[in-house]
Structure formats: C-alpha cells, structure tokens
C-alpha cells in the first residue's frame, strides 16, 4: 500500500472535506432533474465497453428509465411526513417510529459536509462510531429521518469512509473487517452492526464505488511515481463532468504534461488511462457483484422481515468510457437482484456532487427524496 494514497483516500478526503466550507448548495440539480434518470440500466458488452453511446441510444435509455423511475420532488417527502404524523392506532396513540439503518461508504456517512462526526485513530483509520447517531442533518440519512419524523435512535447512519463491497459483507457477517484493506487504508470493528440490522424495519445499502476507484487511483499513483495529485484532484473535483469527450482528453493531456513525467511514467500513465483502468473495472465487477449478493443474504439472515433498499450509483466521471460501463453494469445488476430477492432498487444518477465527488446538500436531498418515496408504510 502506498502511504501517500492511504492518507489521501482516508485522511485527506475526510479531514480536508470537514475543514472546508460546507458543500455548495447551488449547482445543476434542477437541470439534472428535468433530464430524467439517464444511463441507469444500460449495459455495455465487454467488447464494446470503450465505445460511447450514440445520441439515439442515450435518448432511449433516458426515456425508458424516466418512465420506470420518475424523479421525486420535495413535496413527496413532505407528504410522507404528513402521512406519518397523521397515522394513529385504534386506541388513539401514534404508531411507533420505524427504524431505518443506512449501510455504505463515505457517501452515506456524509463526507463532504461540514459536520460529520468522527474521531481519529492510530495510523490512517478513523472511528466513525460518533457518526452513527451524531451524523449531519444535511446528509441523506438526516433528511430521511426529518421527512419520516424519526429521532436519532430510529435513523442510524452506518456509513464508513473508504469501505468496499467485500468489506461491508464482512462487517455485516462478522461485525468487523478481518484485516485492514491495504489498498484503501481502512479497518473497522463494530460488533453493534449486527444488532442495528436486526432491529431495523428498513435497511438501505449504497456500496461499490470504491471497489474500482481505489485501485485505479493507486495504479495512477504508481504509474506517475505519485506526481499525479493534480490530475487526481481534477477527477475528484468533477471538472470533467460537463465536458465533451474531446475536451476531456485535452484536460487529461494538459494535466499529464504539467506533471513533468519521464518517458516511462508517461507511457505507464497513458496505458492506464486507455486500457489499464478498463481492465481494473472489468476485474473488479465480478468481485463487487458477488459481494452485493453476500450483503443481501447476510442482511436477510439477520433480519428476514426488513425492507432492503439498494441505492444505485452516480458516476462522477461519466465521460471516461470504462467508468460509464462499470457503473451502468452495476446499476443493471442491482436492479436485477432487487427483482430476484424481492428488494427495492432506487436509482440516483442525477445526484449533484462537489469537489471530492461526494454529494452536495442538494445531492443528499435528492437521494433522500427518492428513499422516502421508496420506503414502505412510512
């Protein structure tokens, strides 16, 4: 494991985000919402993974998904809250609050917001236990809780920064990771995970982005002898999100040129960008999907009756073909296993993100609105 990356992946992404100005609320979400949930269930075959979609294919995908999964509004969340407050038992007392548990990575925990709760530990790891109940009201767990009238004992945020899907499977099955994830630098031990899941009425799962992202960033660091911080920052900032494919490659080229790489470093970097990342994504996909099935099965073993919601993926760098293919395939896979295991699938492709690819406050509200609409009997 490269220590510089471990610091970037765990310490920097968390600490810098927390010390910075709160995530920008303004952005492009309004435009994104009107566009529909595009690129949710498209599958790119391995032999065509590097080919961009045609305008006709993109339009067809957007139309199909928009019809199947309309974007909820803030009014829907408010309506759910009104209904929850109005529901009364026959004896005149209110129904007890449901219990909502959110599992996942740094997106779930609220990294990027100003008030994520955590404490530092030795090495590069952090203790996220203070965030289980003390999470930011601006993260989507807090916003779901507010919409459904849940207190902090009934809405629990078990998001863990740098976590991968296999890591989460271990956390659910054993209450801990057997060992440190040497690529991401994280290690967690929370036996209470299982008790939280057993008591839940609703469990949401959002995991898998780090599975490919972490090895790609490590590979980029190794290729450039860690001269790649600026390029990594460009990708993390989402600066490629709204550029055309030609502009994207121009930006990448300028960033690589500014690194003053040796010939060997340049060759290794271009190889990674044009084929290496695609190989990493292809190798990661079956491991991530196998872990997702394990996660669902382990949750069911602990709690056969809970509603399980699989939260889809949003791609912060959609114009890099291998990433688009990776997240498209994962979204389609989650939708398929939701049908197989009688789960709920929620697509979130238009989530607004900020400097470190984590959601803005608006992005968290967007996810929360969709979750509230998906939760049964709020």
Short mmCIF file of C-alpha atoms in Angstrom, two decimals:
data_model
loop_
_atom_site.label_atom_id
_atom_site.label_comp_id
_atom_site.label_asym_id
_atom_site.label_seq_id
_atom_site.Cartn_x
_atom_site.Cartn_y
_atom_site.Cartn_z
CA UNK A 1 0.00 0.00 0.00
CA UNK A 2 1.34 3.45 -0.85
CA UNK A 3 1.12 5.55 2.32
CA UNK A 4 0.59 8.72 0.33
CA UNK A 5 -2.57 7.26 -1.18
CA UNK A 6 -3.83 5.93 2.14
CA UNK A 7 -3.52 9.43 3.53
CA UNK A 8 -5.37 10.84 0.50
CA UNK A 9 -8.09 8.21 0.50
CA UNK A 10 -8.93 8.25 4.19
CA UNK A 11 -7.40 11.21 5.99
CA UNK A 12 -7.39 13.84 3.26
CA UNK A 13 -10.78 13.06 1.76
CA UNK A 14 -12.31 13.12 5.22
CA UNK A 15 -10.30 15.78 7.05
CA UNK A 16 -9.99 18.27 4.19
CA UNK A 17 -13.68 17.93 3.45
CA UNK A 18 -14.58 18.56 7.08
CA UNK A 19 -12.30 21.58 7.41
CA UNK A 20 -13.51 23.18 4.21
CA UNK A 21 -16.51 25.39 3.59
CA UNK A 22 -19.78 23.36 3.74
CA UNK A 23 -20.73 21.71 0.45
CA UNK A 24 -22.17 24.11 -2.08
CA UNK A 25 -25.93 24.00 -2.24
CA UNK A 26 -26.12 25.66 -5.60
CA UNK A 27 -25.47 23.72 -8.79
CA UNK A 28 -27.04 21.88 -11.63
CA UNK A 29 -29.52 19.60 -9.88
CA UNK A 30 -32.55 21.42 -11.24
CA UNK A 31 -31.35 20.84 -14.76
CA UNK A 32 -30.42 17.25 -13.94
CA UNK A 33 -33.86 16.52 -12.51
CA UNK A 34 -35.57 17.67 -15.69
CA UNK A 35 -33.31 15.43 -17.75
CA UNK A 36 -34.65 12.19 -16.26
CA UNK A 37 -32.70 9.24 -14.86
CA UNK A 38 -30.45 8.63 -17.83
CA UNK A 39 -27.79 5.92 -18.02
CA UNK A 40 -29.32 3.78 -15.29
CA UNK A 41 -29.91 0.38 -16.86
CA UNK A 42 -27.70 0.47 -19.95
CA UNK A 43 -25.31 -2.47 -20.25
CA UNK A 44 -22.19 -2.19 -22.38
CA UNK A 45 -20.80 -5.52 -23.54
CA UNK A 46 -17.10 -6.05 -22.76
CA UNK A 47 -16.18 -5.87 -26.45
CA UNK A 48 -17.93 -2.51 -26.80
CA UNK A 49 -17.10 -1.09 -23.38
CA UNK A 50 -14.93 1.66 -24.81
CA UNK A 51 -17.49 2.81 -27.37
CA UNK A 52 -19.55 5.90 -26.44
CA UNK A 53 -23.32 5.76 -26.68
CA UNK A 54 -24.97 7.26 -29.70
CA UNK A 55 -27.46 10.12 -29.11
CA UNK A 56 -30.31 7.77 -30.05
CA UNK A 57 -29.19 5.17 -27.50
CA UNK A 58 -28.82 7.79 -24.78
CA UNK A 59 -32.27 9.19 -25.52
CA UNK A 60 -33.82 5.72 -25.46
CA UNK A 61 -32.17 4.94 -22.14
CA UNK A 62 -33.33 8.21 -20.61
CA UNK A 63 -36.89 7.66 -21.85
CA UNK A 64 -37.09 4.09 -20.55
CA UNK A 65 -35.75 4.97 -17.12
CA UNK A 66 -37.76 8.15 -16.73
CA UNK A 67 -40.93 6.16 -17.38
CA UNK A 68 -39.98 3.43 -14.91
CA UNK A 69 -38.47 5.60 -12.20
CA UNK A 70 -39.71 9.21 -12.09
CA UNK A 71 -37.70 11.67 -10.01
CA UNK A 72 -39.48 12.50 -6.76
CA UNK A 73 -39.97 16.04 -5.54
CA UNK A 74 -39.54 17.65 -2.15
CA UNK A 75 -43.34 17.67 -1.99
CA UNK A 76 -43.34 13.87 -1.93
CA UNK A 77 -41.10 13.85 1.15
CA UNK A 78 -43.30 16.43 2.85
CA UNK A 79 -46.39 14.37 2.03
CA UNK A 80 -44.78 11.28 3.54
CA UNK A 81 -44.04 13.18 6.74
CA UNK A 82 -47.63 14.43 6.93
CA UNK A 83 -48.95 10.90 6.48
CA UNK A 84 -46.60 9.51 9.13
CA UNK A 85 -47.66 12.11 11.65
CA UNK A 86 -51.34 11.59 10.88
CA UNK A 87 -51.31 7.79 11.27
CA UNK A 88 -52.99 6.81 14.55
CA UNK A 89 -53.67 3.46 16.14
CA UNK A 90 -57.17 2.31 17.07
CA UNK A 91 -56.57 3.21 20.71
CA UNK A 92 -55.77 6.80 19.74
CA UNK A 93 -51.97 6.59 20.17
CA UNK A 94 -49.48 7.11 17.40
CA UNK A 95 -47.74 4.15 15.79
CA UNK A 96 -44.18 3.61 16.98
CA UNK A 97 -41.45 5.02 14.76
CA UNK A 98 -39.96 2.67 12.22
CA UNK A 99 -36.22 2.09 12.42
CA UNK A 100 -34.08 2.99 9.41
CA UNK A 101 -30.45 1.82 9.09
CA UNK A 102 -28.20 3.09 6.28
CA UNK A 103 -25.21 0.95 5.27
CA UNK A 104 -22.45 2.04 2.92
CA UNK A 105 -19.36 4.14 2.35
CA UNK A 106 -18.37 7.80 2.68
CA UNK A 107 -21.34 8.99 0.61
CA UNK A 108 -23.65 7.57 3.26
CA UNK A 109 -21.61 8.93 6.17
CA UNK A 110 -21.82 12.45 4.75
CA UNK A 111 -18.16 13.11 3.92
CA UNK A 112 -18.01 16.48 2.19
CA UNK A 113 -20.41 18.10 4.66
CA UNK A 114 -19.14 20.35 7.44
CA UNK A 115 -20.32 18.42 10.48
CA UNK A 116 -19.52 14.73 10.02
CA UNK A 117 -18.73 13.23 13.42
CA UNK A 118 -15.65 11.04 13.87
CA UNK A 119 -12.52 10.62 15.96
CA UNK A 120 -9.00 9.91 14.77
CA UNK A 121 -7.29 6.62 15.47
CA UNK A 122 -3.72 5.42 15.08
CA UNK A 123 -2.46 5.11 11.53
CA UNK A 124 -4.74 6.31 8.76
CA UNK A 125 -8.03 4.96 10.08
CA UNK A 126 -10.85 6.85 11.80
CA UNK A 127 -13.54 5.89 14.29
CA UNK A 128 -16.94 6.63 12.79
CA UNK A 129 -19.00 5.47 15.77
CA UNK A 130 -19.80 9.08 16.80
CA UNK A 131 -21.46 9.49 13.39
CA UNK A 132 -23.84 6.55 13.82
CA UNK A 133 -26.25 8.79 15.73
CA UNK A 134 -24.50 12.17 15.51
CA UNK A 135 -24.49 12.48 11.71
CA UNK A 136 -25.06 15.76 9.89
CA UNK A 137 -28.71 16.73 9.43
CA UNK A 138 -27.74 17.59 5.86
CA UNK A 139 -26.73 14.04 4.88
CA UNK A 140 -29.44 11.96 3.29
CA UNK A 141 -29.89 9.84 6.42
CA UNK A 142 -30.67 13.00 8.35
CA UNK A 143 -33.04 14.21 5.67
CA UNK A 144 -34.88 10.86 5.53
CA UNK A 145 -35.19 11.00 9.32
CA UNK A 146 -36.62 14.52 9.17
CA UNK A 147 -39.11 13.58 6.46
CA UNK A 148 -40.34 10.49 8.31
CA UNK A 149 -40.28 12.04 11.79
CA UNK A 150 -37.57 9.69 13.10
CA UNK A 151 -35.31 10.51 16.04
CA UNK A 152 -31.63 9.58 16.12
CA UNK A 153 -32.37 6.25 17.80
CA UNK A 154 -34.55 5.27 14.84
CA UNK A 155 -32.39 6.55 11.98
CA UNK A 156 -28.84 5.17 12.19
CA UNK A 157 -26.01 6.10 9.82
CA UNK A 158 -23.54 3.23 9.44
CA UNK A 159 -21.62 4.77 6.53
CA UNK A 160 -17.87 4.06 6.67
CA UNK A 161 -15.40 6.04 4.50
CA UNK A 162 -13.26 4.06 2.02
CA UNK A 163 -15.37 0.90 2.52
CA UNK A 164 -15.72 -1.56 -0.37
CA UNK A 165 -18.49 -4.08 -1.03
CA UNK A 166 -16.46 -7.07 0.27
CA UNK A 167 -15.59 -5.01 3.36
CA UNK A 168 -19.29 -4.33 4.01
CA UNK A 169 -20.12 -8.02 3.60
CA UNK A 170 -17.56 -8.77 6.33
CA UNK A 171 -18.96 -6.03 8.57
CA UNK A 172 -22.46 -7.47 8.33
CA UNK A 173 -21.40 -11.10 8.79
CA UNK A 174 -18.75 -10.64 11.49
CA UNK A 175 -19.22 -7.12 12.86
CA UNK A 176 -15.67 -6.32 11.78
CA UNK A 177 -13.19 -6.45 8.92
CA UNK A 178 -10.85 -9.45 9.35
CA UNK A 179 -7.90 -7.23 8.45
CA UNK A 180 -7.07 -3.79 7.09
CA UNK A 181 -7.95 -3.12 3.47
CA UNK A 182 -4.38 -2.42 2.37
CA UNK A 183 -5.44 -0.53 -0.76
CA UNK A 184 -7.81 1.94 0.90
CA UNK A 185 -6.14 2.02 4.32
CA UNK A 186 -9.37 1.46 6.27
CA UNK A 187 -10.13 -1.03 9.03
CA UNK A 188 -13.33 -1.10 11.11
CA UNK A 189 -14.54 -3.17 14.05
CA UNK A 190 -18.16 -2.55 15.14
CA UNK A 191 -19.92 -5.63 16.58
CA UNK A 192 -23.02 -3.47 17.07
CA UNK A 193 -23.55 -3.51 13.28
CA UNK A 194 -25.45 -6.76 13.58
CA UNK A 195 -27.70 -5.52 16.39
CA UNK A 196 -28.60 -2.41 14.41
CA UNK A 197 -29.55 -4.54 11.40
CA UNK A 198 -31.59 -6.99 13.49
CA UNK A 199 -33.72 -4.14 14.86
CA UNK A 200 -34.26 -2.35 11.54
CA UNK A 201 -37.51 -2.04 9.64
CA UNK A 202 -35.72 -0.56 6.62
CA UNK A 203 -32.09 -1.08 5.57
CA UNK A 204 -30.55 0.87 2.69
CA UNK A 205 -27.30 -0.22 1.04
CA UNK A 206 -25.07 2.05 -1.03
CA UNK A 207 -21.70 0.46 -1.76
CA UNK A 208 -19.30 -0.46 -4.58
CA UNK A 209 -17.88 2.81 -5.91
CA UNK A 210 -14.62 2.42 -4.00
CA UNK A 211 -14.12 -1.11 -5.31
CA UNK A 212 -12.79 0.14 -8.66
CA UNK A 213 -11.97 3.73 -7.75
CA UNK A 214 -9.38 2.85 -5.09
CA UNK A 215 -7.25 0.51 -7.27
CA UNK A 216 -7.45 2.97 -10.18
CA UNK A 217 -6.09 5.82 -8.05
CA UNK A 218 -3.40 3.56 -6.62
CA UNK A 219 -2.44 2.50 -10.15
CA UNK A 220 -2.29 6.13 -11.28
CA UNK A 221 -0.05 6.98 -8.35
CA UNK A 222 2.25 4.09 -9.10
CA UNK A 223 2.38 4.95 -12.82
CA UNK A 224 3.47 8.53 -12.10
CA UNK A 225 5.54 7.86 -9.01
CA UNK A 226 2.89 9.91 -7.21
CA UNK A 227 3.25 13.02 -9.31
CA UNK A 228 -0.45 12.61 -10.08
CA UNK A 229 -2.09 14.56 -7.25
CA UNK A 230 -3.22 17.38 -9.56
CA UNK A 231 -4.80 15.02 -12.07
CA UNK A 232 -6.46 13.10 -9.24
CA UNK A 233 -7.76 16.42 -7.91
CA UNK A 234 -9.18 17.26 -11.35
CA UNK A 235 -11.03 13.96 -11.45
CA UNK A 236 -12.16 14.26 -7.83
CA UNK A 237 -13.40 17.79 -8.46
CA UNK A 238 -15.75 16.54 -11.16
CA UNK A 239 -14.26 19.03 -13.61
CA UNK A 240 -14.72 16.51 -16.43
CA UNK A 241 -18.45 16.07 -15.75
CA UNK A 242 -19.77 18.60 -18.28
CA UNK A 243 -17.04 18.48 -20.88
CA UNK A 244 -17.30 16.82 -24.28
CA UNK A 245 -15.11 13.82 -24.95
CA UNK A 246 -12.57 15.94 -26.88
CA UNK A 247 -12.32 18.49 -24.08
CA UNK A 248 -11.98 15.70 -21.53
CA UNK A 249 -8.97 14.23 -23.30
CA UNK A 250 -7.46 17.73 -23.70
CA UNK A 251 -7.81 18.32 -19.96
CA UNK A 252 -6.22 14.97 -19.17
CA UNK A 253 -3.40 15.65 -21.65
CA UNK A 254 -2.65 19.09 -20.14
CA UNK A 255 -2.65 17.64 -16.63
CA UNK A 256 -0.26 14.87 -17.61
CA UNK A 257 2.05 17.33 -19.38
CA UNK A 258 2.17 19.52 -16.28
CA UNK A 259 3.43 16.61 -14.19
CA UNK A 260 6.80 16.68 -15.97
CA UNK A 261 6.82 12.89 -16.22
CA UNK A 262 9.66 10.80 -17.50
CA UNK A 263 9.06 8.82 -20.71
CA UNK A 264 8.49 5.63 -18.72
CA UNK A 265 6.00 7.42 -16.44
CA UNK A 266 4.14 8.89 -19.43
CA UNK A 267 3.89 5.52 -21.13
CA UNK A 268 2.60 3.89 -17.93
CA UNK A 269 0.04 6.68 -17.40
CA UNK A 270 -1.35 6.56 -20.95
CA UNK A 271 -1.52 2.78 -20.77
CA UNK A 272 -3.51 3.06 -17.55
CA UNK A 273 -5.93 5.67 -18.94
CA UNK A 274 -6.60 3.90 -22.23
CA UNK A 275 -6.60 0.26 -21.14
CA UNK A 276 -5.45 -0.25 -17.57
CA UNK A 277 -8.49 1.37 -15.93
CA UNK A 278 -10.80 -0.65 -18.15
CA UNK A 279 -9.03 -3.83 -17.05
CA UNK A 280 -9.34 -2.83 -13.39
CA UNK A 281 -13.06 -2.18 -13.78
CA UNK A 282 -13.56 -5.48 -15.62
CA UNK A 283 -11.67 -7.40 -12.92
CA UNK A 284 -13.47 -5.60 -10.10
CA UNK A 285 -17.03 -6.05 -11.38
CA UNK A 286 -17.49 -9.78 -10.60
CA UNK A 287 -15.99 -9.33 -7.12
CA UNK A 288 -18.31 -6.42 -6.38
CA UNK A 289 -21.42 -8.18 -7.65
CA UNK A 290 -20.60 -11.33 -5.66
CA UNK A 291 -20.16 -9.17 -2.56
CA UNK A 292 -23.51 -7.43 -3.20
CA UNK A 293 -25.27 -10.81 -3.19
CA UNK A 294 -23.48 -11.73 0.05
CA UNK A 295 -24.54 -8.42 1.59
CA UNK A 296 -28.20 -9.05 0.75
CA UNK A 297 -28.07 -12.62 2.02
CA UNK A 298 -26.35 -11.65 5.28
CA UNK A 299 -28.89 -8.90 5.95
CA UNK A 300 -31.68 -11.39 5.31
CA UNK A 301 -30.06 -13.87 7.73
CA UNK A 302 -30.03 -11.23 10.46
CA UNK A 303 -33.41 -9.72 9.66
CA UNK A 304 -35.76 -11.65 7.36
CA UNK A 305 -38.52 -9.04 7.54
CA UNK A 306 -36.72 -5.73 6.90
CA UNK A 307 -37.25 -3.84 3.68
CA UNK A 308 -33.88 -3.73 1.90
CA UNK A 309 -33.26 -0.81 -0.45
CA UNK A 310 -30.36 -0.96 -2.91
CA UNK A 311 -29.26 2.57 -3.71
CA UNK A 312 -27.82 2.88 -7.21
CA UNK A 313 -24.68 4.56 -8.47
CA UNK A 314 -23.91 8.00 -9.79
CA UNK A 315 -20.80 8.38 -11.94
CA UNK A 316 -18.71 11.49 -11.20
CA UNK A 317 -16.65 10.98 -14.38
CA UNK A 318 -19.24 9.78 -16.93
CA UNK A 319 -17.21 10.62 -20.00
CA UNK A 320 -14.48 8.07 -19.30
CA UNK A 321 -15.98 5.02 -21.07
CA UNK A 322 -14.77 2.30 -18.71
CA UNK A 323 -16.25 4.12 -15.71
CA UNK A 324 -19.54 4.64 -17.52
CA UNK A 325 -19.63 0.96 -18.38
CA UNK A 326 -18.75 -0.08 -14.81
CA UNK A 327 -21.50 1.96 -13.15
CA UNK A 328 -24.07 1.15 -15.83
CA UNK A 329 -23.47 -2.56 -15.32
CA UNK A 330 -23.65 -2.23 -11.54
CA UNK A 331 -26.93 -0.32 -11.77
CA UNK A 332 -28.39 -3.00 -14.01
CA UNK A 333 -27.12 -5.75 -11.72
CA UNK A 334 -28.66 -4.14 -8.64
CA UNK A 335 -31.96 -3.79 -10.46
CA UNK A 336 -31.84 -7.50 -11.37
CA UNK A 337 -31.04 -8.77 -7.86
CA UNK A 338 -33.72 -6.48 -6.46
CA UNK A 339 -36.23 -8.46 -8.52
CA UNK A 340 -34.66 -11.80 -7.59
CA UNK A 341 -34.60 -11.16 -3.84
CA UNK A 342 -37.74 -9.00 -3.62
CA UNK A 343 -35.79 -5.86 -2.73
CA UNK A 344 -36.30 -2.19 -3.58
CA UNK A 345 -33.97 -0.53 -6.09
CA UNK A 346 -33.55 3.25 -6.13
CA UNK A 347 -31.66 4.94 -8.99
CA UNK A 348 -29.83 8.21 -8.21
CA UNK A 349 -27.97 9.15 -11.44
CA UNK A 350 -28.57 12.89 -11.16
CA UNK A 351 -27.05 13.35 -7.72
CA UNK A 352 -25.24 16.69 -7.54
CA UNK A 353 -21.66 16.27 -6.30
CA UNK A 354 -18.97 18.70 -5.21
CA UNK A 355 -15.17 18.94 -5.03
CA UNK A 356 -14.46 15.44 -3.76
CA UNK A 357 -17.22 13.64 -5.73
CA UNK A 358 -19.40 13.35 -2.63
CA UNK A 359 -22.94 14.77 -2.79
CA UNK A 360 -23.70 18.39 -2.08
CA UNK A 361 -26.53 19.27 0.30
CA UNK A 362 -28.83 19.32 -2.73
CA UNK A 363 -27.44 15.96 -3.76
CA UNK A 364 -28.25 14.49 -0.37
CA UNK A 365 -31.76 15.95 -0.53
CA UNK A 366 -32.25 14.36 -3.95
CA UNK A 367 -31.26 10.93 -2.61
CA UNK A 368 -33.41 11.38 0.49
CA UNK A 369 -36.49 12.29 -1.56
CA UNK A 370 -36.11 9.12 -3.59
CA UNK A 371 -35.59 6.97 -0.50
CA UNK A 372 -38.65 8.41 1.27
CA UNK A 373 -40.74 7.55 -1.78
CA UNK A 374 -39.36 4.02 -1.73
CA UNK A 375 -39.89 3.24 1.95
CA UNK A 376 -42.99 1.20 2.55
CA UNK A 377 -45.57 2.43 5.09
CA UNK A 378 -43.65 5.48 6.33
#
